């Protein structure tokens, strides 16, 4: 059965955890869908994972649309969330609505994700009121990397924690159905989650949440450039692939490939 807002909230009510994977193409989305991952996030992390950039800032609206379309072709049941890239929703309310509407219309995604709290509440409210489900993202927000300087835990200091509480409330009051907490201390996540009406998803935020999100390439060990503390690798994908590539090269060089069975007549 296709995942939707109703089925996601049912899971929250029942205390069943929700799984979300960030990914960007047909085949990986199909694998996630086939094993019952609830949601696929077409994250702007594609800037680092796919484009090889140092951060997410260069990701364009066109790139998010392109990758979301690829993902949609691989999905039968998962709920697809498109991540709105830097400067696609910060310029004005009108531009934000126009760009989010474009993503939903052109890709068929089910929801959009926006980074920020109080400062984007008006946009969240407007999107929700015209029928676009919104995921909020607070804590460490990669689109503000130039303010943070480097990836950091957010909410350890009293004023940071207070700001996070205000952001969380502003997003919920504006109608965000889901809020991603990134790199937030476990105790603060627990406090926010215990009072939450929205679905709380963690990444580096501890276990007191309605679910977890990780990047596909991190889960299967394809992305080796860096490994944040909160990533768990379930496969050494890059090592296995390199082994296969070396074997292919070796077989070609030694004349073992192709064999007669792999040739025509
Ligand atoms: O861009 C992304 O993939 C994300 C998740 C890691 C939350 O924002």
Short mmCIF file of C-alpha atoms and ligand atoms in Angstrom, two decimals:
data_model
loop_
_atom_site.label_atom_id
_atom_site.label_comp_id
_atom_site.label_asym_id
_atom_site.label_seq_id
_atom_site.Cartn_x
_atom_site.Cartn_y
_atom_site.Cartn_z
CA UNK A 1 0.00 0.00 0.00
CA UNK A 2 1.40 3.43 -0.89
CA UNK A 3 2.72 5.39 2.08
CA UNK A 4 0.90 8.65 2.76
CA UNK A 5 0.44 11.18 5.57
CA UNK A 6 -2.26 9.03 7.16
CA UNK A 7 -0.14 5.86 7.23
CA UNK A 8 2.86 7.80 8.54
CA UNK A 9 0.87 9.34 11.42
CA UNK A 10 -0.63 5.90 12.17
CA UNK A 11 2.93 4.63 12.65
CA UNK A 12 3.72 7.52 14.99
CA UNK A 13 0.57 6.79 17.02
CA UNK A 14 1.42 3.10 17.28
CA UNK A 15 5.07 3.79 18.14
CA UNK A 16 6.29 2.04 14.96
CA UNK A 17 9.52 3.60 13.73
CA UNK A 18 9.67 5.30 10.33
CA UNK A 19 12.62 4.79 7.98
CA UNK A 20 13.80 7.40 5.49
CA UNK A 21 16.66 7.12 3.02
CA UNK A 22 18.17 10.02 1.09
CA UNK A 23 18.85 9.00 -2.47
CA UNK A 24 18.86 10.43 -5.95
CA UNK A 25 18.30 7.87 -8.73
CA UNK A 26 16.03 5.18 -10.16
CA UNK A 27 17.89 2.04 -9.11
CA UNK A 28 18.65 2.98 -5.50
CA UNK A 29 15.10 4.30 -5.03
CA UNK A 30 13.76 1.00 -6.41
CA UNK A 31 15.86 -0.98 -3.92
CA UNK A 32 14.62 1.18 -1.02
CA UNK A 33 11.03 0.84 -2.20
CA UNK A 34 11.29 -2.93 -2.61
CA UNK A 35 12.46 -3.45 0.98
CA UNK A 36 9.77 -1.21 2.46
CA UNK A 37 11.65 1.99 3.34
CA UNK A 38 8.80 4.38 4.19
CA UNK A 39 10.08 7.61 2.63
CA UNK A 40 12.72 8.59 0.12
CA UNK A 41 14.26 12.01 0.49
CA UNK A 42 15.79 13.42 -2.66
CA UNK A 43 18.23 15.35 -0.53
CA UNK A 44 20.33 18.30 -1.54
CA UNK A 45 23.12 16.14 -0.12
CA UNK A 46 23.35 15.22 -3.81
CA UNK A 47 25.70 18.22 -3.94
CA UNK A 48 28.36 16.28 -2.02
CA UNK A 49 27.41 12.69 -2.81
CA UNK A 50 26.67 12.97 -6.56
CA UNK A 51 28.39 16.17 -7.66
CA UNK A 52 31.46 15.79 -5.42
CA UNK A 53 31.15 19.34 -4.06
CA UNK A 54 32.32 20.32 -0.56
CA UNK A 55 28.80 21.38 0.45
CA UNK A 56 25.20 21.55 -0.75
CA UNK A 57 25.06 25.23 -1.72
CA UNK A 58 25.53 24.83 -5.47
CA UNK A 59 22.58 22.45 -5.93
CA UNK A 60 20.01 23.93 -8.29
CA UNK A 61 16.25 23.60 -8.56
CA UNK A 62 16.70 21.94 -11.95
CA UNK A 63 18.99 19.31 -10.39
CA UNK A 64 16.47 18.52 -7.64
CA UNK A 65 13.72 18.23 -10.25
CA UNK A 66 15.87 15.95 -12.44
CA UNK A 67 16.85 13.63 -9.56
CA UNK A 68 13.33 13.56 -8.10
CA UNK A 69 11.98 12.47 -11.50
CA UNK A 70 14.57 9.66 -11.60
CA UNK A 71 13.58 8.54 -8.08
CA UNK A 72 9.85 8.64 -8.88
CA UNK A 73 10.36 6.12 -11.70
CA UNK A 74 11.77 3.61 -9.20
CA UNK A 75 9.08 4.00 -6.57
CA UNK A 76 5.79 2.16 -6.20
CA UNK A 77 4.94 2.70 -2.52
CA UNK A 78 7.41 4.97 -0.76
CA UNK A 79 6.52 8.57 0.09
CA UNK A 80 8.87 10.88 -1.81
CA UNK A 81 10.13 14.14 -0.33
CA UNK A 82 12.01 16.62 -2.52
CA UNK A 83 14.59 18.79 -0.77
CA UNK A 84 14.36 22.45 -1.78
CA UNK A 85 17.86 23.73 -2.60
CA UNK A 86 19.57 26.83 -1.23
CA UNK A 87 18.02 30.09 -2.52
CA UNK A 88 14.96 28.39 -4.02
CA UNK A 89 12.74 29.47 -1.09
CA UNK A 90 14.65 32.20 0.78
CA UNK A 91 14.12 35.12 -1.64
CA UNK A 92 10.40 35.75 -1.12
CA UNK A 93 7.19 34.03 -0.15
CA UNK A 94 5.99 34.19 -3.75
CA UNK A 95 9.18 32.68 -5.15
CA UNK A 96 9.10 29.94 -2.50
CA UNK A 97 5.51 28.99 -3.31
CA UNK A 98 6.22 29.09 -7.03
CA UNK A 99 9.33 26.89 -6.77
CA UNK A 100 7.81 24.36 -4.36
CA UNK A 101 4.72 24.17 -6.56
CA UNK A 102 6.93 23.59 -9.59
CA UNK A 103 8.73 20.70 -7.89
CA UNK A 104 5.48 19.01 -6.86
CA UNK A 105 3.88 19.58 -10.26
CA UNK A 106 6.80 18.51 -12.45
CA UNK A 107 8.08 15.55 -10.41
CA UNK A 108 5.04 14.06 -8.68
CA UNK A 109 6.85 14.14 -5.29
CA UNK A 110 4.59 13.98 -2.24
CA UNK A 111 6.18 16.69 -0.11
CA UNK A 112 8.97 19.24 0.07
CA UNK A 113 11.64 19.75 2.72
CA UNK A 114 12.91 23.17 3.76
CA UNK A 115 15.72 24.05 6.16
CA UNK A 116 15.00 26.57 8.90
CA UNK A 117 12.60 27.32 11.76
CA UNK A 118 10.86 30.55 12.76
CA UNK A 119 12.17 32.38 9.69
CA UNK A 120 10.41 30.02 7.24
CA UNK A 121 7.19 29.53 9.26
CA UNK A 122 5.17 31.82 6.99
CA UNK A 123 6.26 29.84 3.92
CA UNK A 124 5.40 26.54 5.62
CA UNK A 125 1.95 27.86 6.54
CA UNK A 126 1.27 29.05 2.98
CA UNK A 127 2.46 25.77 1.40
CA UNK A 128 0.40 23.71 3.81
CA UNK A 129 -2.69 25.82 3.10
CA UNK A 130 -2.40 25.21 -0.65
CA UNK A 131 -1.98 21.46 -0.18
CA UNK A 132 1.77 20.96 -0.19
CA UNK A 133 2.96 18.87 2.78
CA UNK A 134 6.12 20.31 4.31
CA UNK A 135 9.03 18.72 6.16
CA UNK A 136 11.05 21.11 8.34
CA UNK A 137 14.77 20.63 9.03
CA UNK A 138 16.46 22.20 12.07
CA UNK A 139 19.54 21.66 14.21
CA UNK A 140 22.59 21.56 11.97
CA UNK A 141 21.32 22.84 8.62
CA UNK A 142 23.91 22.25 5.85
CA UNK A 143 22.66 25.20 3.75
CA UNK A 144 24.00 27.48 6.52
CA UNK A 145 27.46 25.91 6.44
CA UNK A 146 29.06 29.35 6.03
CA UNK A 147 27.51 30.43 9.33
CA UNK A 148 28.39 27.21 11.16
CA UNK A 149 31.87 26.98 9.65
CA UNK A 150 31.76 23.17 9.83
CA UNK A 151 29.23 20.45 10.69
CA UNK A 152 28.36 20.91 14.37
CA UNK A 153 26.10 19.66 17.15
CA UNK A 154 23.39 22.28 17.75
CA UNK A 155 21.56 22.73 21.07
CA UNK A 156 24.29 22.13 23.63
CA UNK A 157 24.35 25.76 24.72
CA UNK A 158 21.27 27.17 26.52
CA UNK A 159 20.52 29.85 23.92
CA UNK A 160 20.89 27.36 21.05
CA UNK A 161 18.52 24.96 22.80
CA UNK A 162 16.01 27.78 23.36
CA UNK A 163 16.18 28.74 19.66
CA UNK A 164 15.61 25.10 18.68
CA UNK A 165 12.53 24.93 20.93
CA UNK A 166 11.17 28.10 19.29
CA UNK A 167 11.96 26.79 15.79
CA UNK A 168 10.31 23.45 16.52
CA UNK A 169 7.15 25.13 17.82
CA UNK A 170 7.04 27.60 14.91
CA UNK A 171 7.28 24.75 12.37
CA UNK A 172 4.59 22.70 14.12
CA UNK A 173 2.27 25.70 14.49
CA UNK A 174 2.76 26.53 10.80
CA UNK A 175 1.72 23.01 9.84
CA UNK A 176 4.93 21.09 9.07
CA UNK A 177 3.88 17.43 9.26
CA UNK A 178 7.44 16.19 9.81
CA UNK A 179 10.52 17.75 11.36
CA UNK A 180 14.07 16.49 10.81
CA UNK A 181 16.45 17.13 13.72
CA UNK A 182 20.06 16.97 12.61
CA UNK A 183 23.00 16.77 15.06
CA UNK A 184 21.00 17.61 18.17
CA UNK A 185 21.82 16.30 21.68
CA UNK A 186 19.72 13.25 22.60
CA UNK A 187 18.16 14.88 25.70
CA UNK A 188 16.89 17.88 23.72
CA UNK A 189 15.53 15.64 20.95
CA UNK A 190 13.72 13.59 23.62
CA UNK A 191 12.19 16.72 25.11
CA UNK A 192 10.94 17.96 21.70
CA UNK A 193 9.73 14.52 20.63
CA UNK A 194 7.77 13.85 23.84
CA UNK A 195 5.62 16.96 23.26
CA UNK A 196 5.48 16.67 19.46
CA UNK A 197 2.41 16.65 17.25
CA UNK A 198 4.48 16.31 14.08
CA UNK A 199 6.56 13.29 13.03
CA UNK A 200 10.07 13.72 14.43
CA UNK A 201 12.92 12.24 12.39
CA UNK A 202 16.47 12.15 13.63
CA UNK A 203 19.88 12.14 12.00
CA UNK A 204 22.59 12.34 14.62
CA UNK A 205 19.87 13.19 17.15
CA UNK A 206 19.66 9.97 19.18
CA UNK A 207 16.94 7.37 19.40
CA UNK A 208 14.03 9.32 20.92
CA UNK A 209 12.30 10.07 17.63
CA UNK A 210 9.58 8.66 15.40
CA UNK A 211 12.19 7.51 12.90
CA UNK A 212 15.62 7.91 11.37
CA UNK A 213 17.06 9.13 8.10
CA UNK A 214 20.44 8.30 6.59
CA UNK A 215 21.97 8.76 3.14
CA UNK A 216 21.89 5.64 0.90
CA UNK A 217 25.56 5.94 -0.02
CA UNK A 218 26.51 6.07 3.68
CA UNK A 219 24.37 3.03 4.58
CA UNK A 220 25.97 0.89 1.88
CA UNK A 221 29.47 2.30 2.26
CA UNK A 222 29.72 3.85 -1.20
CA UNK A 223 30.67 7.29 0.06
CA UNK A 224 34.11 7.09 1.63
CA UNK A 225 35.16 10.78 1.64
CA UNK A 226 34.07 11.23 5.27
CA UNK A 227 31.93 9.35 7.82
CA UNK A 228 30.04 11.38 10.41
CA UNK A 229 29.76 9.84 13.92
CA UNK A 230 26.04 9.16 13.40
CA UNK A 231 26.47 7.02 10.25
CA UNK A 232 26.24 3.25 10.49
CA UNK A 233 27.62 1.39 7.45
CA UNK A 234 25.80 -1.86 6.71
CA UNK A 235 27.99 -2.77 3.75
CA UNK A 236 31.50 -1.95 2.60
CA UNK A 237 30.09 -1.12 -0.84
CA UNK A 238 33.03 0.85 -2.22
CA UNK A 239 35.50 -1.89 -1.24
CA UNK A 240 33.33 -4.60 -2.87
CA UNK A 241 32.88 -2.58 -6.05
CA UNK A 242 36.61 -1.86 -6.30
CA UNK A 243 37.26 -5.60 -5.92
CA UNK A 244 34.84 -6.35 -8.78
CA UNK A 245 36.41 -3.67 -10.99
CA UNK A 246 39.91 -5.00 -10.30
CA UNK A 247 38.73 -8.52 -11.19
CA UNK A 248 37.23 -7.24 -14.46
CA UNK A 249 40.44 -5.46 -15.35
CA UNK A 250 42.50 -8.52 -14.48
CA UNK A 251 40.29 -10.81 -16.58
CA UNK A 252 40.51 -8.51 -19.62
CA UNK A 253 44.28 -8.19 -19.31
CA UNK A 254 44.75 -11.93 -18.91
CA UNK A 255 42.34 -12.81 -21.75
CA UNK A 256 39.88 -14.61 -19.42
CA UNK A 257 37.10 -12.20 -20.40
CA UNK A 258 35.12 -12.63 -22.57
CA UNK A 259 34.77 -16.41 -22.66
CA UNK A 260 33.04 -18.30 -25.48
CA UNK A 261 29.74 -18.26 -23.52
CA UNK A 262 29.98 -14.49 -23.30
CA UNK A 263 30.55 -14.15 -27.06
CA UNK A 264 28.28 -14.48 -30.11
CA UNK A 265 28.92 -17.55 -32.29
O1 LIG B 1 20.07 16.36 2.05
C1 LIG B 1 19.83 15.38 2.77
O2 LIG B 1 20.03 14.22 2.38
C2 LIG B 1 19.30 15.65 4.10
C3 LIG B 1 19.18 14.54 5.06
C4 LIG B 1 20.48 13.93 5.40
C5 LIG B 1 18.38 14.89 6.26
O3 LIG B 1 18.97 16.76 4.38
#
